CSV table of C-alpha atoms in Angstrom, one decimal:
chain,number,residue,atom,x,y,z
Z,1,UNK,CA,-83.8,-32.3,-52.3
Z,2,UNK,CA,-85.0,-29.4,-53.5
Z,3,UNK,CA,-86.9,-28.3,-56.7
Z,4,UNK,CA,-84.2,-28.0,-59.8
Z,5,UNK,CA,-85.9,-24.7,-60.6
Z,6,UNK,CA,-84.3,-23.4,-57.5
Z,7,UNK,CA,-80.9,-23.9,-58.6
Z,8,UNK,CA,-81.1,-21.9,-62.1
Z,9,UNK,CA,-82.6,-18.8,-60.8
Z,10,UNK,CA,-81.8,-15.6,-63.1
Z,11,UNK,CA,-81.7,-13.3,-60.6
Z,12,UNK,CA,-79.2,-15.5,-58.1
Z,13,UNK,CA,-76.6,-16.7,-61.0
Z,14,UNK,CA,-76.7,-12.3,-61.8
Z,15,UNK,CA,-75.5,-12.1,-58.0
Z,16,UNK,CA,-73.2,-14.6,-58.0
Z,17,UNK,CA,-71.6,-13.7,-61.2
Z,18,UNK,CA,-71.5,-9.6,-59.7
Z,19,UNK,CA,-69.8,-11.2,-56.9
Z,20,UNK,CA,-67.2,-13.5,-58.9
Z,21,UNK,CA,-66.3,-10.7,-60.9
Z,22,UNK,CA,-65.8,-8.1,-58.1
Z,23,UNK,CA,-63.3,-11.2,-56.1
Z,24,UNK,CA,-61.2,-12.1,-59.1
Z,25,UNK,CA,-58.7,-9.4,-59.4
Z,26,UNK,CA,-55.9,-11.5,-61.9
Z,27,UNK,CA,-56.2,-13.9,-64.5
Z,28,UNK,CA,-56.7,-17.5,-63.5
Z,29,UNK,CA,-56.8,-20.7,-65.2
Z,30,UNK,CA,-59.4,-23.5,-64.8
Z,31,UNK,CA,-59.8,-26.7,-65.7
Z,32,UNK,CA,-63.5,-28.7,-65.4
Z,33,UNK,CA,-62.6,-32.4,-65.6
Z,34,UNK,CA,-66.3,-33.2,-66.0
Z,35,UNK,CA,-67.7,-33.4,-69.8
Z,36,UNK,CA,-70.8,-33.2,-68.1
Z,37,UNK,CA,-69.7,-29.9,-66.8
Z,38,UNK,CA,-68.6,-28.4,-69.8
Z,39,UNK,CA,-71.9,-29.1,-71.6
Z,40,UNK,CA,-73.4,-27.8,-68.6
Z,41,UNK,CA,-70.8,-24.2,-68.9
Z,42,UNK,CA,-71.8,-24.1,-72.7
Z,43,UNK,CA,-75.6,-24.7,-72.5
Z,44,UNK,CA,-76.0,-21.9,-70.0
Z,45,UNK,CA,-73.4,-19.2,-71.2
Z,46,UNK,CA,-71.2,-19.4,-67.7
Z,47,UNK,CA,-68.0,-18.5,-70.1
Z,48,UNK,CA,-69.8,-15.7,-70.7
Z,49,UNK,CA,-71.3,-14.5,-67.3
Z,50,UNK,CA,-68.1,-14.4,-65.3
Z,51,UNK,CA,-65.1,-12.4,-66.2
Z,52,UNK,CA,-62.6,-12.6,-69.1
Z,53,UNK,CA,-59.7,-13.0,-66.4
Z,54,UNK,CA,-61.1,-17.0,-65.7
Z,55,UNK,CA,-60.1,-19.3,-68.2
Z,56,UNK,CA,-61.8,-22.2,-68.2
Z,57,UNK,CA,-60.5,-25.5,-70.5
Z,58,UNK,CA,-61.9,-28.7,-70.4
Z,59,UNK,CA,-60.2,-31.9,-69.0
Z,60,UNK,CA,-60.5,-36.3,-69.7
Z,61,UNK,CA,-63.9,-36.4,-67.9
Z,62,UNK,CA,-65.4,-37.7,-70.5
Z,63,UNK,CA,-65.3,-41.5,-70.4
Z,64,UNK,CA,-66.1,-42.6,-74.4
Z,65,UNK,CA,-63.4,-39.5,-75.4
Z,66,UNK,CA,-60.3,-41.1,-73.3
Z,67,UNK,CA,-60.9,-44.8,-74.4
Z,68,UNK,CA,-58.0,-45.3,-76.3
Z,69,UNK,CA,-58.0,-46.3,-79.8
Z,70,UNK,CA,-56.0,-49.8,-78.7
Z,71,UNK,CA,-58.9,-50.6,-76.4
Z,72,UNK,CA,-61.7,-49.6,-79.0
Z,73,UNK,CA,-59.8,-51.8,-81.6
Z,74,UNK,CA,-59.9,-54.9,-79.3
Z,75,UNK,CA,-63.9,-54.1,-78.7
Z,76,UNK,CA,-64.4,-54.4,-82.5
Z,77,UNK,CA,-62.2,-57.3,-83.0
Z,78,UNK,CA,-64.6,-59.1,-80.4
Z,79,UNK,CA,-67.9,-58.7,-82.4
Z,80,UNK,CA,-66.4,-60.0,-85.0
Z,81,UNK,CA,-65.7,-63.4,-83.1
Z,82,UNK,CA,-68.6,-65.8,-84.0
Z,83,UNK,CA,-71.3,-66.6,-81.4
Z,84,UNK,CA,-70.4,-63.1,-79.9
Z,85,UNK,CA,-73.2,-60.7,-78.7
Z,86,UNK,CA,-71.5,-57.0,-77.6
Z,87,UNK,CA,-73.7,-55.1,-75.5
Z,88,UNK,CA,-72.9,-51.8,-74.8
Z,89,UNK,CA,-73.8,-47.5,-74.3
Z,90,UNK,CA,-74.7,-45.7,-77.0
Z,91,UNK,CA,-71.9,-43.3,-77.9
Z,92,UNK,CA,-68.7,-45.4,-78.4
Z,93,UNK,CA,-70.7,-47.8,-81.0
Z,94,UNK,CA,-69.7,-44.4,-83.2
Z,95,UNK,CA,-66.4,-43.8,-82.1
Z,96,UNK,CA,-63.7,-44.7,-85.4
Z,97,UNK,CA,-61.5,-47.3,-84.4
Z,98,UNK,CA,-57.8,-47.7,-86.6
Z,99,UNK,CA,-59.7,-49.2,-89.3
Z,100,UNK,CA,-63.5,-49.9,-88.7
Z,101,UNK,CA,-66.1,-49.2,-85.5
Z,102,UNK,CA,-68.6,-50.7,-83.8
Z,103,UNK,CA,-71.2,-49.6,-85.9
Z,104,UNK,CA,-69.5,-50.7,-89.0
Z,105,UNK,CA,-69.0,-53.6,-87.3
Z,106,UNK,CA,-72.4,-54.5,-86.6
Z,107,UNK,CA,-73.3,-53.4,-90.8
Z,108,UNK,CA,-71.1,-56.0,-91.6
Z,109,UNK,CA,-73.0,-58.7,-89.4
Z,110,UNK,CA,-71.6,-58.6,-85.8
Z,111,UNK,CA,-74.2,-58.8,-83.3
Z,112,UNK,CA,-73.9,-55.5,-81.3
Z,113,UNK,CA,-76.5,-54.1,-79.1
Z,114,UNK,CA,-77.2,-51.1,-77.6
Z,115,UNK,CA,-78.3,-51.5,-73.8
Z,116,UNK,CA,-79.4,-48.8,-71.1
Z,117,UNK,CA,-77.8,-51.1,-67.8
Z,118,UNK,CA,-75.3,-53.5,-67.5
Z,119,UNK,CA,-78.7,-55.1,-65.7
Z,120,UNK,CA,-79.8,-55.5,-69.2
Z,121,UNK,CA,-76.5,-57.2,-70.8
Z,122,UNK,CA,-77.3,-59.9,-68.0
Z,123,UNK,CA,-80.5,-60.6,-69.4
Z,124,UNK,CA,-79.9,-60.7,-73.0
Z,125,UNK,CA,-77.0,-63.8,-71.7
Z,126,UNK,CA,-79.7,-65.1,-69.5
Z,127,UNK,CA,-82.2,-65.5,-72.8
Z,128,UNK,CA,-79.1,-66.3,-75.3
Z,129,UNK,CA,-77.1,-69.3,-73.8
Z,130,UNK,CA,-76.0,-70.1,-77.1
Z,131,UNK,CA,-73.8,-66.8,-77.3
Z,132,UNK,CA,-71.2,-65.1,-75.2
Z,133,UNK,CA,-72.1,-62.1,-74.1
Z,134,UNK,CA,-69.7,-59.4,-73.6
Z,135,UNK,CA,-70.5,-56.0,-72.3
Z,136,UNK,CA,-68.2,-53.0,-73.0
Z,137,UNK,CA,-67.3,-51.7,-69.6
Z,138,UNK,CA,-66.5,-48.0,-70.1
Z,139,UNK,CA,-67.0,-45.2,-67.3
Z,140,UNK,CA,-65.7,-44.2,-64.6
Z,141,UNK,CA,-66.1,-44.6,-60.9
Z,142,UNK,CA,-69.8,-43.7,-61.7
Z,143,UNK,CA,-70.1,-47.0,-63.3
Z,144,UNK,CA,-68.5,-49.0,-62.1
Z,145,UNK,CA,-70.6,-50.3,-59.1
Z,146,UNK,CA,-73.3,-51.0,-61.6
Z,147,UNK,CA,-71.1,-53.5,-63.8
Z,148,UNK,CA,-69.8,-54.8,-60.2
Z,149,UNK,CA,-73.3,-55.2,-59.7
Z,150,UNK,CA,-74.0,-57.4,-62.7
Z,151,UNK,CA,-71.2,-59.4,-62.1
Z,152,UNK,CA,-72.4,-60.6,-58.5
Z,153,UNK,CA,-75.5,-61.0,-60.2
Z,154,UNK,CA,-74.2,-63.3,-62.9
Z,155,UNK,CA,-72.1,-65.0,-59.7
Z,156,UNK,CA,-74.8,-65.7,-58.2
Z,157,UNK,CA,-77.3,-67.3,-60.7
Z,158,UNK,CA,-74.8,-69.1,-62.1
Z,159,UNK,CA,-74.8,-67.3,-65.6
Z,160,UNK,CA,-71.6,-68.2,-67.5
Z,161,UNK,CA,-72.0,-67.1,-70.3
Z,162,UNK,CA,-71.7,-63.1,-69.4
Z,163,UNK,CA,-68.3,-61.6,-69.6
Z,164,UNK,CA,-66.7,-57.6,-69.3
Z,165,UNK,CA,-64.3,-55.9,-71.1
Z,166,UNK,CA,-63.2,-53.7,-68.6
Z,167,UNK,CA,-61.7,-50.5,-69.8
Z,168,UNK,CA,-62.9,-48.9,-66.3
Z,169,UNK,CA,-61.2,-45.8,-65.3
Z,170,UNK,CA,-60.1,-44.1,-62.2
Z,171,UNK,CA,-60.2,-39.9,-61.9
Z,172,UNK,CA,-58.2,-38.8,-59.2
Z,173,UNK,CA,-54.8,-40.8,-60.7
Z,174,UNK,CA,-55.4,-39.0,-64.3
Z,175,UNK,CA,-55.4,-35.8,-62.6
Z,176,UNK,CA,-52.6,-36.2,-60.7
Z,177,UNK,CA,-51.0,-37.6,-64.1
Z,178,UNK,CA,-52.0,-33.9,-65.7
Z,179,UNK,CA,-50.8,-31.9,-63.1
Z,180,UNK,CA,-47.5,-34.2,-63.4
Z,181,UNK,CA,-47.1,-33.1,-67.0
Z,182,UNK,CA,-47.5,-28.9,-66.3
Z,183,UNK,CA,-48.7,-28.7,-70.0
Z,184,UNK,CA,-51.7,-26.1,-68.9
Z,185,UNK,CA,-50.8,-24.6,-65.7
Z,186,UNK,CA,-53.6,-24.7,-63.4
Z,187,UNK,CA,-55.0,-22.4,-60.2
Z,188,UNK,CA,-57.8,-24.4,-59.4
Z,189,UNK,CA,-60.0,-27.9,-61.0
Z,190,UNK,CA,-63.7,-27.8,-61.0
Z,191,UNK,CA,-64.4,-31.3,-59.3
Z,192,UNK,CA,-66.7,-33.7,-61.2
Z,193,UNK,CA,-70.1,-34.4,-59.6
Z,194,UNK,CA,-71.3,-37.2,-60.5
Z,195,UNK,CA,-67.9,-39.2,-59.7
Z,196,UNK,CA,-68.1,-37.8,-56.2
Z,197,UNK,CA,-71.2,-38.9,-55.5
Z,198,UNK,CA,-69.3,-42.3,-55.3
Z,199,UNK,CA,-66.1,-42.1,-54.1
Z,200,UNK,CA,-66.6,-38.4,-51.6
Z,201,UNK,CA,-64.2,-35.6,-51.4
Z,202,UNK,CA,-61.2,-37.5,-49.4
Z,203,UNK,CA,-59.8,-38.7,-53.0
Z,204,UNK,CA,-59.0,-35.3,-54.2
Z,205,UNK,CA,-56.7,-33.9,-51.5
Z,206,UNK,CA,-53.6,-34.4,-52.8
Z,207,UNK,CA,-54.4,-31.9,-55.0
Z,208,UNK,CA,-54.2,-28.8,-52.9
Z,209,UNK,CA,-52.1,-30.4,-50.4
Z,210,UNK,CA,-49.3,-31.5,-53.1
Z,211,UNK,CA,-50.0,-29.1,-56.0
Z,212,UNK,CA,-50.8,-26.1,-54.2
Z,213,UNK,CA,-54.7,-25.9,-56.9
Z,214,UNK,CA,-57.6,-25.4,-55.6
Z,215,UNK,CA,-60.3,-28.0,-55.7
Z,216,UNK,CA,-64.0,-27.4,-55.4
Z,217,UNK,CA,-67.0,-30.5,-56.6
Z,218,UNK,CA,-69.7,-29.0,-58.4
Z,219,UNK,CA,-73.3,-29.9,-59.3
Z,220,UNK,CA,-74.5,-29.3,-62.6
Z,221,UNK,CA,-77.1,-26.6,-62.6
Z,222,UNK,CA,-76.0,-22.8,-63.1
Z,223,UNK,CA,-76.2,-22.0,-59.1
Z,224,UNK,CA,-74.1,-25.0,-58.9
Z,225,UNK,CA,-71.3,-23.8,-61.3
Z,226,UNK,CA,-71.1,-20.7,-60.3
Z,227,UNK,CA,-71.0,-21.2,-56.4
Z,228,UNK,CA,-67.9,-23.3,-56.9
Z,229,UNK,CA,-66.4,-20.7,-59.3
Z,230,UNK,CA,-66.9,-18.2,-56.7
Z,231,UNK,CA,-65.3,-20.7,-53.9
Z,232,UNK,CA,-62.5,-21.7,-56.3
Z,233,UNK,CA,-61.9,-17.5,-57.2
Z,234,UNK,CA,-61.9,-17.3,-53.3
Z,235,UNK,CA,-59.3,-20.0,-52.8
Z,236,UNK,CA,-57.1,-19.1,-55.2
Z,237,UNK,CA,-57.3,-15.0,-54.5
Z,238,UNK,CA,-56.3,-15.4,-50.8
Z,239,UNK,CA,-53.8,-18.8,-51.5
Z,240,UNK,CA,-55.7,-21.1,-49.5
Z,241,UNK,CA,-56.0,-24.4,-52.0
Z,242,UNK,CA,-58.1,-26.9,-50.4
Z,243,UNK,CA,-60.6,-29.2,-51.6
Z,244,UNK,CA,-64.6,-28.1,-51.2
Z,245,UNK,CA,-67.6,-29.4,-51.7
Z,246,UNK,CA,-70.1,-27.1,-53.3
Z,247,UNK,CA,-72.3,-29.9,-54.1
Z,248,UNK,CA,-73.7,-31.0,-50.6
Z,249,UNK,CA,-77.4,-32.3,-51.6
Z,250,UNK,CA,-75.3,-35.1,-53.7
Z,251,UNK,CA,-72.0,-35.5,-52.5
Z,252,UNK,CA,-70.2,-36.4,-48.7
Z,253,UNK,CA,-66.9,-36.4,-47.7
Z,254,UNK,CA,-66.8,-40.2,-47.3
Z,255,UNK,CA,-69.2,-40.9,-50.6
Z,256,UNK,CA,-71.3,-43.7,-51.4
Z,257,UNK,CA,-70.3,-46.5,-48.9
Z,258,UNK,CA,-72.2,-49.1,-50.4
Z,259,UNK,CA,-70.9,-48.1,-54.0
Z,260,UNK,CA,-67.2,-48.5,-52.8
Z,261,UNK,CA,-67.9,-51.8,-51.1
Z,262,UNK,CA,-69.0,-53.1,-54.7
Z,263,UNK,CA,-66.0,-51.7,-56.7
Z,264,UNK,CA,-63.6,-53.1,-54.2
Z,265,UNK,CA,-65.5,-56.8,-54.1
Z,266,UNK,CA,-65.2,-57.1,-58.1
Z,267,UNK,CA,-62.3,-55.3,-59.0
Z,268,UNK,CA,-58.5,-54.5,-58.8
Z,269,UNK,CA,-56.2,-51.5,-59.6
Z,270,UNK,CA,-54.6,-51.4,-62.7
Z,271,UNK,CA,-53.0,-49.4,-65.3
Z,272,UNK,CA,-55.2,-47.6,-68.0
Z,273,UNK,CA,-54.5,-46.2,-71.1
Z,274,UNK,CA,-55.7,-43.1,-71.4
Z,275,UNK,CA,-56.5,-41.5,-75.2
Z,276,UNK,CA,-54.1,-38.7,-75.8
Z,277,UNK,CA,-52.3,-39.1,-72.1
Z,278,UNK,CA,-51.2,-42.7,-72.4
Z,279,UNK,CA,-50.6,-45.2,-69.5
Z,280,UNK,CA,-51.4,-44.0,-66.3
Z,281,UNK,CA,-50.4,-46.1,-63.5
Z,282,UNK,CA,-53.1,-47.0,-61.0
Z,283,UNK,CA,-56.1,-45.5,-63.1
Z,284,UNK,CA,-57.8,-48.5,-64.2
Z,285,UNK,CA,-59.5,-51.2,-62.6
Z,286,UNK,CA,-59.6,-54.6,-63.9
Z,287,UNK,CA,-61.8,-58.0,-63.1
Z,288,UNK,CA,-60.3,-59.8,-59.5
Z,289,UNK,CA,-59.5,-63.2,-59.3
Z,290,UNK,CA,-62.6,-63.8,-57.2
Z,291,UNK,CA,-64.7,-63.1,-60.4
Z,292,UNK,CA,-62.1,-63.7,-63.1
Z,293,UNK,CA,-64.1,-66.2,-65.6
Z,294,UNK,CA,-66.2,-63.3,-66.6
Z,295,UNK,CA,-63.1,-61.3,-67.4
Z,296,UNK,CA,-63.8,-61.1,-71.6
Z,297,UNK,CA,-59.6,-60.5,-72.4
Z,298,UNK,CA,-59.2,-63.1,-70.4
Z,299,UNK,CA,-61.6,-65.5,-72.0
Z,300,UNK,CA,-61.1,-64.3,-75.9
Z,301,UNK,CA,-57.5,-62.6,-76.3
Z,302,UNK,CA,-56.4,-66.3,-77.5
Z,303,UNK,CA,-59.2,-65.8,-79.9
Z,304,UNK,CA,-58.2,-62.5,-81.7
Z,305,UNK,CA,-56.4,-61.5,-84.8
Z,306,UNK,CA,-52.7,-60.3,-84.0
Z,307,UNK,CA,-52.8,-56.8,-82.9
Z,308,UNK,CA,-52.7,-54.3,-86.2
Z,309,UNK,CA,-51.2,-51.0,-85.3
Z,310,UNK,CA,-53.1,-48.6,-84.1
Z,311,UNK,CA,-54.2,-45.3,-85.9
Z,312,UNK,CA,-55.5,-42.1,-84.9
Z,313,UNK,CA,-57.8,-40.0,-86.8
Z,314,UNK,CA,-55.2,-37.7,-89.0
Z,315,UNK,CA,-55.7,-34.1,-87.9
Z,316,UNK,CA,-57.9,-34.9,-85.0
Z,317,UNK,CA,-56.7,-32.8,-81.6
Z,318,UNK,CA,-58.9,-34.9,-79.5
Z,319,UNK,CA,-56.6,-36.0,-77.4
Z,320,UNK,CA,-55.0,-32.5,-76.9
Z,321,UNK,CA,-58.8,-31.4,-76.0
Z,322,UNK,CA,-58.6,-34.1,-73.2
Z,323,UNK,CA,-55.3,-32.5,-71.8
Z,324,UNK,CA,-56.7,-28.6,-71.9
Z,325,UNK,CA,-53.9,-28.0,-74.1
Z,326,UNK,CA,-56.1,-27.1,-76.8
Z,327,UNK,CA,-59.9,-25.9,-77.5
Z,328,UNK,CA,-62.3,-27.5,-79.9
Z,329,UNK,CA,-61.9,-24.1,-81.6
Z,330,UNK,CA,-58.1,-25.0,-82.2
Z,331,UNK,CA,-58.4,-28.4,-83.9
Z,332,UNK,CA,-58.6,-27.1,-87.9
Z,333,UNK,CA,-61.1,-30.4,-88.7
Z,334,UNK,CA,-63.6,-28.8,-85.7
Z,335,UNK,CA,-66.9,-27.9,-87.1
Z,336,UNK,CA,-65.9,-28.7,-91.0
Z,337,UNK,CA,-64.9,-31.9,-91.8
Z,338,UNK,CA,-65.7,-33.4,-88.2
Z,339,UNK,CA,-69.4,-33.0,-87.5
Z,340,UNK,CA,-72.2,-35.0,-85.4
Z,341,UNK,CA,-73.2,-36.2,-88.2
Z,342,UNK,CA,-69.9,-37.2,-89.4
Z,343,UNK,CA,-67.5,-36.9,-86.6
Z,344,UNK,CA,-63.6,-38.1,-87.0
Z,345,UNK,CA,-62.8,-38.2,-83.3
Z,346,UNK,CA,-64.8,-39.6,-80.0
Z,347,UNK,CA,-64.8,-36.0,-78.2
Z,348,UNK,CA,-67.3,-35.2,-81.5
Z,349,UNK,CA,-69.1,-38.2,-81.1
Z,350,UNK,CA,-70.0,-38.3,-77.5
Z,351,UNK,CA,-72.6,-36.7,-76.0
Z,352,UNK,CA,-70.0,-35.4,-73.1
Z,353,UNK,CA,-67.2,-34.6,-75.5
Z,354,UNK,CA,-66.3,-31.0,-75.4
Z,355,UNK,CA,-66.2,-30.5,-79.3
Z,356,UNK,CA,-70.0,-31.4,-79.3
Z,357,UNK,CA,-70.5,-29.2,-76.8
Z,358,UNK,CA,-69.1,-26.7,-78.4
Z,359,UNK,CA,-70.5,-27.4,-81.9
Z,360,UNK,CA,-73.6,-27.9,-80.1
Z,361,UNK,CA,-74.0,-24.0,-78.3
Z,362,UNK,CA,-71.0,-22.1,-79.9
Z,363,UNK,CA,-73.7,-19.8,-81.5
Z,364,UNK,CA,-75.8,-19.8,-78.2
């Protein structure tokens, strides 16, 4: 591994972004799926370094932005269950449900706590027998061997009073669902990083193979964006699509063995609802049978409140953002009424939302 100095040399990104400029010849359009990418592209002015010709439009990679309002509504109606404890991330306790969110629910008295690890929503059941304890399981295939983790854990010491709401989310099936619907039309997709790490390159080939786009997984240092822009301007200028991994000190072809074996012991494949996309087939996962009493909808849907219907924040183009159909820029709430500090839809509130990372270096 080396130093992460090495990978945001001046001088280097110059070269590479002389070199990017000098290969792409006709307009292209690119999507970064990762909201840790985009932040990345914003913070260090890429839009900027390569040429006007690359269009670059952020994708649902960011896992608190797709949780669909439905899902965030059945989180809140949880706390409010008596002898409840919902442990969870930081960001979505902000994110508005249809009529209330987590952190209004926890001003009117739920018991909601922020943790850093599932690890930690384990303990707090282990110390609080008295409650259930139900951890919000957003993410993607990053988290998901940690909360597959947990719930061995809890197996195994015999800690029943620990249960998941898994709203756990797949990334290769929601691409393929966004290159189903043609709404932006894409030459090549920026691979997420972290997400490979786990699952390896293999997932992504239908892309090129089926859809004729370029694929190339990316790091998230400057050298690291623009090395796979310059493979993905390569692809896509001689018509050779294939997926690449431009990445290598983090990601392999076959991933994270050991990760895989734990999502596959825990969980199942399911449907997912996806904010602003909808029900994607085969993008979810879901508690197994083998582990099923620490399933929370399972264990508390009898308990809840018939379903109100859901609303989305009027005005709000979060879910358009999440598509690439639109920039933060387009949405006439960005940067006025929806704020940080008062934000009306999740990809504001989230620190890998694209409209706070645009809000956050649009002057930059």
């Amino acid at each position: 591994m080396k130093f992460i100095d090495e990978y945001q040399n001046s001088e280097l990104a110059r070269k590479l972004a002389q070199r990017i400029a000098t290969h792409s010849t006709r307009p292209i359009s690119l999507m970064e799926f990762c909201g840790g990418h985009t932040h990345a592209i914003m913070r260090y002015g890429i839009r900027q370094l390569v040429p006007q010709t690359i269009e670059m439009r952020s994708g649902p990679g960011c896992p608190v932005c797709v949780t669909a309002t439905a899902d965030l509504d059945k989180a809140i109606a949880l706390a409010h269950l008596p002898g409840i404890i919902i442990t969870t991330f930081g960001d979505i306790v902000r994110v508005p449900g249809s009529y209330s969110s987590l952190q209004q629910a926890k001003a009117q008295g739920a018991d909601i706590r922020i943790v850093y690890s599932t690890m930690d929503a384990v303990e707090i059941a282990r110390e609080n027998t008295e409650n259930s304890v139900i951890f919000i399981g957003i993410g993607f295939e990053t988290t998901a061997p940690t909360i597959a983790a947990s719930l061995i854990k809890a197996q195994q010491e015999d800690i029943q009073n620990f249960y998941v709401l898994s709203l756990l989310k797949l990334t290769p099936p929601v691409m393929k669902a966004l290159l189903d619907l043609g709404e932006v039309k894409l030459d090549g997709i920026i691979g997420p990083g972290h997400v490979s790490v786990i699952i390896g390159s293999h997932p992504y080939n239908f892309i090129s193979a089926d859809y004729g786009v370029a694929c190339v997984i990316s790091g998230f240092e400057p050298l690291d964006i623009l090395l796979c822009l310059d493979k993905l301007v390569e692809q896509i200028q001689t018509g050779q699509p294939q997926v690449e991994i431009a990445y290598p000190r983090g990601v392999k072809p076959e991933g994270n063995t050991k990760a895989l074996e734990l999502m596959n012991e825990v969980f199942a494949i399911d449907a997912a609802n996806w904010r602003g996309i909808g029900i994607v087939s085969q993008s979810g996962l879901k508690i197994n049978d083998k582990y099923h009493q620490f399933d929370a909808e399972q264990a508390f849907s009898h308990l809840l409140p018939p379903d109100m219907p859901v609303r989305e924040p009027k005005g709000c183009r979060c879910g358009d953002i999440l598509r690439g159909v639109a920039l933060p820029g387009d949405c006439k709430l960005f940067g006025t009424v929806c704020t940080p500090e008062r934000p009306v839809g999740p990809c504001m509130v989230s620190s890998e939302g694209a409209c706070a990372a645009y809000y956050q270096y649009q002057s930059v």
